[in-house]
Coordinates of C-alpha atoms in Angstrom, one line a residue:
X1 CA -14.4 -53.3 -25.8
X2 CA -11.2 -54.4 -27.5
X3 CA -10.4 -58.0 -27.9
X4 CA -8.5 -58.2 -31.2
X5 CA -5.8 -56.0 -32.7
X6 CA -3.2 -55.7 -35.4
X7 CA 0.4 -55.1 -34.3
X8 CA 2.9 -55.6 -37.1
X9 CA 5.1 -52.8 -36.0
X10 CA 8.8 -53.3 -35.7
X11 CA 10.1 -53.2 -32.2
X12 CA 12.0 -49.9 -32.7
X13 CA 8.8 -48.2 -34.0
X14 CA 6.7 -49.0 -31.0
X15 CA 8.4 -46.4 -28.6
X16 CA 8.4 -43.8 -31.4
X17 CA 4.7 -44.4 -31.8
X18 CA 4.3 -43.5 -28.1
X19 CA 6.5 -40.4 -28.5
X20 CA 9.2 -42.1 -26.3
X21 CA 12.3 -41.5 -28.5
X22 CA 14.2 -39.0 -26.4
X23 CA 15.8 -41.3 -23.9
X24 CA 17.2 -44.7 -23.2
X25 CA 15.0 -47.7 -23.9
X26 CA 15.4 -51.0 -22.2
X27 CA 14.0 -54.2 -23.7
X28 CA 12.4 -57.0 -21.7
X29 CA 11.4 -60.4 -23.2
X30 CA 11.2 -58.8 -26.6
X31 CA 12.4 -62.1 -28.1
X32 CA 8.9 -63.4 -27.5
X33 CA 7.3 -60.7 -29.7
X34 CA 5.8 -61.9 -33.0
X35 CA 4.3 -59.3 -35.2
X36 CA 0.7 -60.3 -36.1
X37 CA -2.4 -59.2 -37.9
X38 CA -4.6 -60.9 -35.4
X39 CA -3.5 -60.6 -31.8
X40 CA -5.9 -61.7 -29.0
X41 CA -5.9 -62.4 -25.2
X42 CA -3.2 -64.8 -24.1
X43 CA -0.8 -63.8 -26.8
X44 CA 2.5 -61.9 -26.3
X45 CA 2.2 -58.2 -26.9
X46 CA 4.8 -55.4 -26.5
X47 CA 3.9 -52.5 -24.1
X48 CA 5.7 -49.3 -23.2
X49 CA 6.1 -48.5 -19.5
X50 CA 8.2 -46.4 -17.2
X51 CA 11.4 -48.0 -15.8
X52 CA 10.9 -48.4 -12.1
X53 CA 14.3 -50.2 -11.6
X54 CA 17.7 -48.6 -11.8
X55 CA 16.5 -45.2 -12.9
X56 CA 15.3 -43.4 -9.8
X57 CA 14.1 -40.3 -11.7
X58 CA 11.7 -42.3 -13.8
X59 CA 13.0 -41.0 -17.1
X60 CA 13.8 -44.4 -18.5
X61 CA 11.4 -46.3 -20.7
X62 CA 11.0 -50.1 -20.9
X63 CA 9.7 -51.9 -24.0
X64 CA 8.3 -55.0 -22.3
X65 CA 6.6 -58.0 -24.0
X66 CA 3.7 -59.2 -21.8
X67 CA 0.7 -61.5 -22.0
X68 CA -2.5 -59.8 -23.0
X69 CA -5.1 -60.5 -20.2
X70 CA -4.5 -59.3 -16.7
X71 CA -3.7 -61.8 -13.9
X72 CA -3.8 -60.0 -10.6
X73 CA -0.8 -60.6 -8.3
X74 CA -3.0 -61.8 -5.5
X75 CA -4.3 -64.7 -7.7
X76 CA -3.6 -68.1 -6.1
X77 CA -0.4 -69.7 -7.4
X78 CA -2.2 -73.0 -8.0
X79 CA -4.8 -71.3 -10.2
X80 CA -4.7 -71.7 -13.9
X81 CA -4.5 -68.2 -15.5
X82 CA -7.5 -67.0 -17.5
X83 CA -6.4 -64.4 -19.9
X84 CA -9.9 -63.8 -21.2
X85 CA -11.3 -62.8 -17.9
X86 CA -9.8 -59.3 -17.6
X87 CA -8.3 -58.4 -21.0
X88 CA -10.3 -55.2 -20.7
X89 CA -11.0 -52.9 -17.8
X90 CA -13.8 -50.4 -17.6
X91 CA -12.3 -46.9 -17.0
X92 CA -15.4 -45.9 -15.1
X93 CA -14.7 -48.5 -12.4
X94 CA -10.9 -48.7 -12.3
X95 CA -10.7 -46.5 -9.2
X96 CA -13.2 -48.8 -7.4
X97 CA -12.2 -52.4 -8.1
X98 CA -9.2 -53.8 -6.2
X99 CA -7.8 -55.5 -9.3
X100 CA -7.2 -52.2 -10.9
X101 CA -7.2 -49.5 -8.2
X102 CA -3.9 -50.5 -6.8
X103 CA -2.3 -50.4 -10.3
X104 CA -3.2 -46.8 -11.1
X105 CA -0.3 -45.0 -9.2
X106 CA 2.7 -46.9 -10.7
X107 CA 1.6 -49.6 -13.1
X108 CA 0.4 -47.7 -16.1
X109 CA 1.6 -48.6 -19.6
X110 CA 0.9 -47.9 -23.3
X111 CA -0.2 -50.3 -26.1
X112 CA 0.6 -49.3 -29.6
X113 CA -1.2 -51.0 -32.5
X114 CA -2.0 -50.2 -36.1
X115 CA -5.6 -50.9 -35.7
X116 CA -8.1 -53.1 -33.8
X117 CA -11.2 -55.1 -34.6
X118 CA -14.8 -54.8 -33.4
X119 CA -17.9 -56.8 -34.2
X120 CA -21.2 -55.3 -35.1
X121 CA -24.0 -57.4 -33.7
X122 CA -26.9 -58.1 -36.0
X123 CA -30.0 -60.4 -35.6
X124 CA -28.4 -63.5 -36.9
X125 CA -24.7 -62.8 -37.2
X126 CA -21.8 -60.6 -36.2
X127 CA -19.8 -58.5 -38.8
X128 CA -16.2 -57.6 -37.9
X129 CA -14.8 -54.2 -38.7
X130 CA -11.2 -53.0 -38.8
X131 CA -10.7 -49.6 -37.0
X132 CA -7.7 -47.4 -37.7
X133 CA -6.5 -43.9 -38.2
X134 CA -7.1 -42.4 -41.6
X135 CA -3.5 -41.4 -42.1
X136 CA -2.1 -44.8 -41.0
X137 CA -0.3 -43.7 -37.9
X138 CA -0.4 -46.1 -34.9
X139 CA -3.1 -46.0 -32.2
X140 CA -2.0 -45.7 -28.6
X141 CA -4.1 -47.3 -25.9
X142 CA -4.1 -46.6 -22.1
X143 CA -3.4 -49.8 -20.2
X144 CA -2.5 -51.3 -16.7
X145 CA 0.0 -54.1 -16.0
X146 CA 0.7 -56.5 -13.2
X147 CA 2.9 -59.5 -12.4
X148 CA 2.0 -62.9 -10.9
X149 CA 4.0 -65.8 -9.8
X150 CA 2.7 -69.4 -10.3
X151 CA 3.4 -72.4 -8.1
X152 CA 6.6 -73.2 -10.1
X153 CA 8.1 -69.8 -9.3
X154 CA 7.7 -68.5 -12.8
X155 CA 6.8 -64.8 -12.9
X156 CA 4.3 -63.7 -15.5
X157 CA 3.7 -60.1 -16.6
X158 CA 0.2 -59.3 -17.9
X159 CA -1.7 -56.2 -18.9
X160 CA -5.3 -55.0 -19.6
X161 CA -6.5 -52.3 -22.0
X162 CA -8.8 -49.7 -20.6
X163 CA -12.2 -49.0 -22.3
X164 CA -14.7 -46.2 -22.2
X165 CA -18.1 -45.4 -23.7
X166 CA -18.2 -45.2 -27.5
X167 CA -17.9 -41.9 -29.3
X168 CA -20.9 -40.4 -31.0
X169 CA -19.7 -41.7 -34.4
X170 CA -18.8 -45.1 -33.1
X171 CA -22.0 -45.9 -31.2
X172 CA -23.6 -47.6 -34.2
X173 CA -20.9 -50.2 -34.2
X174 CA -20.4 -50.9 -30.5
X175 CA -21.2 -49.2 -27.1
X176 CA -17.6 -49.4 -25.9
X177 CA -14.2 -48.5 -27.3
X178 CA -10.6 -48.5 -26.1
X179 CA -9.2 -45.4 -24.4
X180 CA -7.2 -43.8 -27.2
X181 CA -4.5 -41.3 -26.3
X182 CA -4.4 -39.2 -29.4
X183 CA -1.5 -36.9 -28.8
X184 CA 1.8 -36.6 -26.9
X185 CA 0.2 -34.5 -24.1
X186 CA -2.3 -37.2 -23.2
X187 CA 0.4 -39.9 -23.4
X188 CA 2.7 -38.0 -21.1
X189 CA -0.1 -37.4 -18.7
X190 CA -1.0 -41.0 -18.5
X191 CA 2.5 -42.3 -17.9
X192 CA 3.3 -39.6 -15.4
X193 CA 0.4 -40.6 -13.2
X194 CA -1.9 -37.6 -13.8
X195 CA -5.6 -37.7 -12.8
X196 CA -7.7 -39.8 -15.1
X197 CA -10.8 -37.6 -15.3
X198 CA -9.7 -35.8 -18.5
X199 CA -7.8 -38.8 -20.0
X200 CA -10.2 -41.7 -19.9
X201 CA -12.8 -40.4 -22.3
X202 CA -14.1 -41.3 -25.8
X203 CA -12.0 -40.3 -28.8
X204 CA -14.2 -37.9 -30.8
X205 CA -11.8 -36.8 -33.6
X206 CA -13.0 -37.6 -37.1
X207 CA -9.7 -39.2 -38.2
X208 CA -10.8 -42.6 -36.8
X209 CA -12.2 -44.7 -39.6
X210 CA -13.3 -48.3 -40.2
X211 CA -14.4 -50.8 -42.8
X212 CA -15.8 -54.4 -42.8
X213 CA -13.4 -57.3 -42.9
X214 CA -13.8 -61.1 -43.2
X215 CA -15.6 -63.0 -40.4
X216 CA -12.6 -65.4 -40.4
X217 CA -10.8 -62.9 -38.2
X218 CA -12.8 -64.5 -35.3
X219 CA -10.3 -67.4 -35.3
X220 CA -7.0 -66.6 -33.7
X221 CA -5.4 -69.1 -36.1
X222 CA -6.4 -66.8 -39.0
X223 CA -3.3 -64.7 -39.9
X224 CA -1.9 -62.5 -42.6
X225 CA -2.8 -59.4 -44.7
X226 CA -6.2 -61.0 -45.5
X227 CA -7.2 -60.0 -41.9
X228 CA -7.3 -56.3 -42.9
X229 CA -8.7 -56.7 -46.4
X230 CA -11.9 -54.8 -46.9
X231 CA -14.9 -57.0 -47.9
X232 CA -18.2 -55.9 -49.4
X233 CA -21.3 -56.1 -47.2
X234 CA -24.3 -58.0 -48.5
X235 CA -26.6 -55.2 -47.5
X236 CA -24.2 -52.6 -49.1
X237 CA -24.8 -50.4 -46.0
X238 CA -21.8 -48.9 -44.4
X239 CA -23.2 -45.8 -42.8
X240 CA -25.2 -46.1 -39.6
X241 CA -27.4 -43.1 -40.1
X242 CA -28.4 -44.2 -43.6
X243 CA -29.0 -47.7 -42.3
X244 CA -31.2 -46.3 -39.5
X245 CA -33.4 -44.2 -41.8
X246 CA -33.5 -46.9 -44.5
X247 CA -34.7 -49.4 -41.9
X248 CA -37.5 -47.0 -40.9
X249 CA -38.4 -46.6 -44.6
X250 CA -38.5 -50.3 -45.1
X251 CA -40.8 -50.7 -42.1
X252 CA -43.2 -48.1 -43.5
X253 CA -43.1 -49.7 -47.0
X254 CA -43.8 -53.1 -45.4
X255 CA -46.9 -51.7 -43.6
X256 CA -48.1 -50.1 -46.7
X257 CA -47.6 -53.2 -48.8
X258 CA -49.4 -55.3 -46.1
X259 CA -52.4 -53.0 -46.3
X260 CA -52.4 -53.0 -50.1
X261 CA -52.1 -56.8 -50.1
X262 CA -55.2 -57.1 -47.8
X263 CA -57.1 -54.7 -50.0
X264 CA -56.1 -56.6 -53.2
X265 CA -57.1 -59.9 -51.6
X266 CA -60.5 -58.5 -50.7
X267 CA -61.1 -57.3 -54.2
X268 CA -59.9 -60.6 -55.6
X269 CA -62.4 -62.5 -53.3
X270 CA -65.3 -60.3 -54.3
X271 CA -64.4 -60.6 -58.0
X272 CA -64.4 -64.4 -57.7
X273 CA -67.8 -64.4 -56.0
X274 CA -69.3 -62.1 -58.6
X275 CA -68.0 -64.3 -61.4
X276 CA -69.6 -67.3 -59.8
X277 CA -73.0 -65.5 -59.7
X278 CA -72.8 -64.0 -63.2
X279 CA -75.0 -65.8 -65.9
X280 CA -73.4 -67.8 -68.5
X281 CA -72.5 -66.3 -71.8
X282 CA -74.7 -66.5 -74.9
X283 CA -72.6 -69.1 -76.5
X284 CA -72.7 -71.2 -73.3
X285 CA -76.5 -70.7 -73.1
X286 CA -77.1 -71.7 -76.7
X287 CA -74.9 -74.7 -76.3
X288 CA -76.9 -75.7 -73.3
X289 CA -80.2 -75.2 -75.0
X290 CA -79.0 -77.2 -78.0
X291 CA -77.9 -80.0 -75.7
X292 CA -81.4 -80.0 -74.0
X293 CA -83.2 -79.9 -77.3
X294 CA -81.1 -82.8 -78.5
X295 CA -82.0 -84.7 -75.3
X296 CA -85.7 -84.1 -75.7
X297 CA -85.7 -85.1 -79.3
X298 CA -83.8 -88.2 -78.5
X299 CA -86.4 -89.1 -75.9
X300 CA -89.4 -88.7 -78.3
X301 CA -90.1 -91.8 -80.3
X302 CA -90.0 -91.2 -84.1
X303 CA -93.1 -92.7 -85.9
X304 CA -92.6 -94.9 -88.9
X305 CA -94.2 -94.3 -92.3
X306 CA -96.9 -96.9 -91.6
X307 CA -97.8 -95.2 -88.4
X308 CA -98.0 -91.9 -90.2
X309 CA -100.5 -93.2 -92.7
X310 CA -102.7 -94.9 -90.2
X311 CA -102.8 -91.7 -88.1
X312 CA -103.8 -89.6 -91.1
X313 CA -106.7 -92.0 -92.0
X314 CA -107.9 -92.1 -88.4
X315 CA -107.8 -88.3 -88.3
X316 CA -110.0 -88.0 -91.5
X317 CA -112.5 -90.5 -90.2
X318 CA -112.8 -88.6 -86.9
X319 CA -113.5 -85.4 -88.8
X320 CA -116.1 -87.0 -91.0
X321 CA -117.8 -88.6 -88.1
X322 CA -117.9 -85.2 -86.2
X323 CA -119.4 -83.5 -89.2
X324 CA -122.1 -86.1 -89.9
X325 CA -123.2 -86.4 -86.3
X326 CA -126.0 -83.9 -85.5
X327 CA -125.6 -81.7 -82.5
X328 CA -128.1 -81.4 -79.7
X329 CA -129.3 -78.0 -81.0
X330 CA -129.9 -79.5 -84.5
X331 CA -132.1 -82.3 -83.1
X332 CA -134.3 -79.9 -81.1
X333 CA -134.9 -77.5 -84.0
X334 CA -137.6 -78.0 -86.7
X335 CA -136.8 -79.5 -90.0
X336 CA -137.5 -76.2 -91.8
X337 CA -135.2 -74.4 -89.5
X338 CA -132.5 -77.0 -89.9
X339 CA -132.8 -76.8 -93.7
X340 CA -132.5 -73.0 -93.6
X341 CA -129.5 -73.4 -91.5
X342 CA -127.9 -75.7 -93.9
X343 CA -128.6 -73.5 -96.8
X344 CA -127.8 -70.3 -95.1
X345 CA -124.6 -68.6 -96.0
X346 CA -123.8 -67.6 -92.5
X347 CA -121.9 -70.7 -91.6
X348 CA -118.3 -70.1 -91.6
X349 CA -117.4 -73.7 -91.4
X350 CA -119.5 -75.6 -94.0
X351 CA -120.1 -79.3 -93.4
X352 CA -119.0 -82.1 -95.5
X353 CA -122.6 -82.6 -96.9
X354 CA -122.8 -79.1 -98.0
X355 CA -119.6 -79.4 -99.7
X356 CA -120.6 -82.5 -101.6
X357 CA -124.1 -81.0 -102.3
X358 CA -122.5 -78.2 -104.2
X359 CA -120.6 -80.6 -106.3

């Protein structure tokens, strides 16, 4: 589609841009023309059409300033004109719709601009682009015009720009584009009423270029050279093919990174579980044992010096008592045997009596 354009051409340059400089040119309402970097529907716009008045041979040309946005002549006089409803006409259906079909024989015109704007739709925003010829020459669009009279008797001339499917190099930006008449032959054929089959087609020549401009162009109040100043893109992607393949590459990298992330998370989880099950280090173990030993020692009562002495005397007395008390075997044996046992050297543990007997 085409909803915004730049037309800062001088009035005299417009017919020359349309290759109409070999005959008389009549001006109509050109006092309303205001050159602008940001022209939209409802604004005054000069068009070139054939003179269907005094010149019966049709050789005359009219430079006529009209409103952009077609208002069909059969519109009710009491209706409020809506210039945004039909500012474009699909070339595929102009021969079918009543609003356009009746205009094809004698109401064709040309629109000359230095460039037009189109918006690239992204997920969250729209980025405008300025489209123009590489060498700076004006673009010429195929258009249709009509006249309508309101309830006050005022006659209003309006026009619509024809659009077609986008060219192969323009599809990344938009699926529609204006019908561009790129040479004198196609311009003559359109104005002379030739068949539209070979005229209303996408412009495929490589001299049509574009670049991004400020989103402020979306407001009709925004005006001036800033409208066509190139701005850098945040993504730094200007080529549709590279953008397509880079998007595919990013998707593959994201899938790979997701798989790697899942794997890393699994390894991390297993590592944490193993660390929880591992025994403590030697230093930690020694420290723990030292703490336990300290606790045990702190729980055992420490005897005093008096208690130690009493314990030693009691231990000596118990040993003496055990040595002096005869065992059951000694009581049952004869005195001679007992004496022999005492004197024998086979005892490994001599009694206290034998010890003192030697002394």
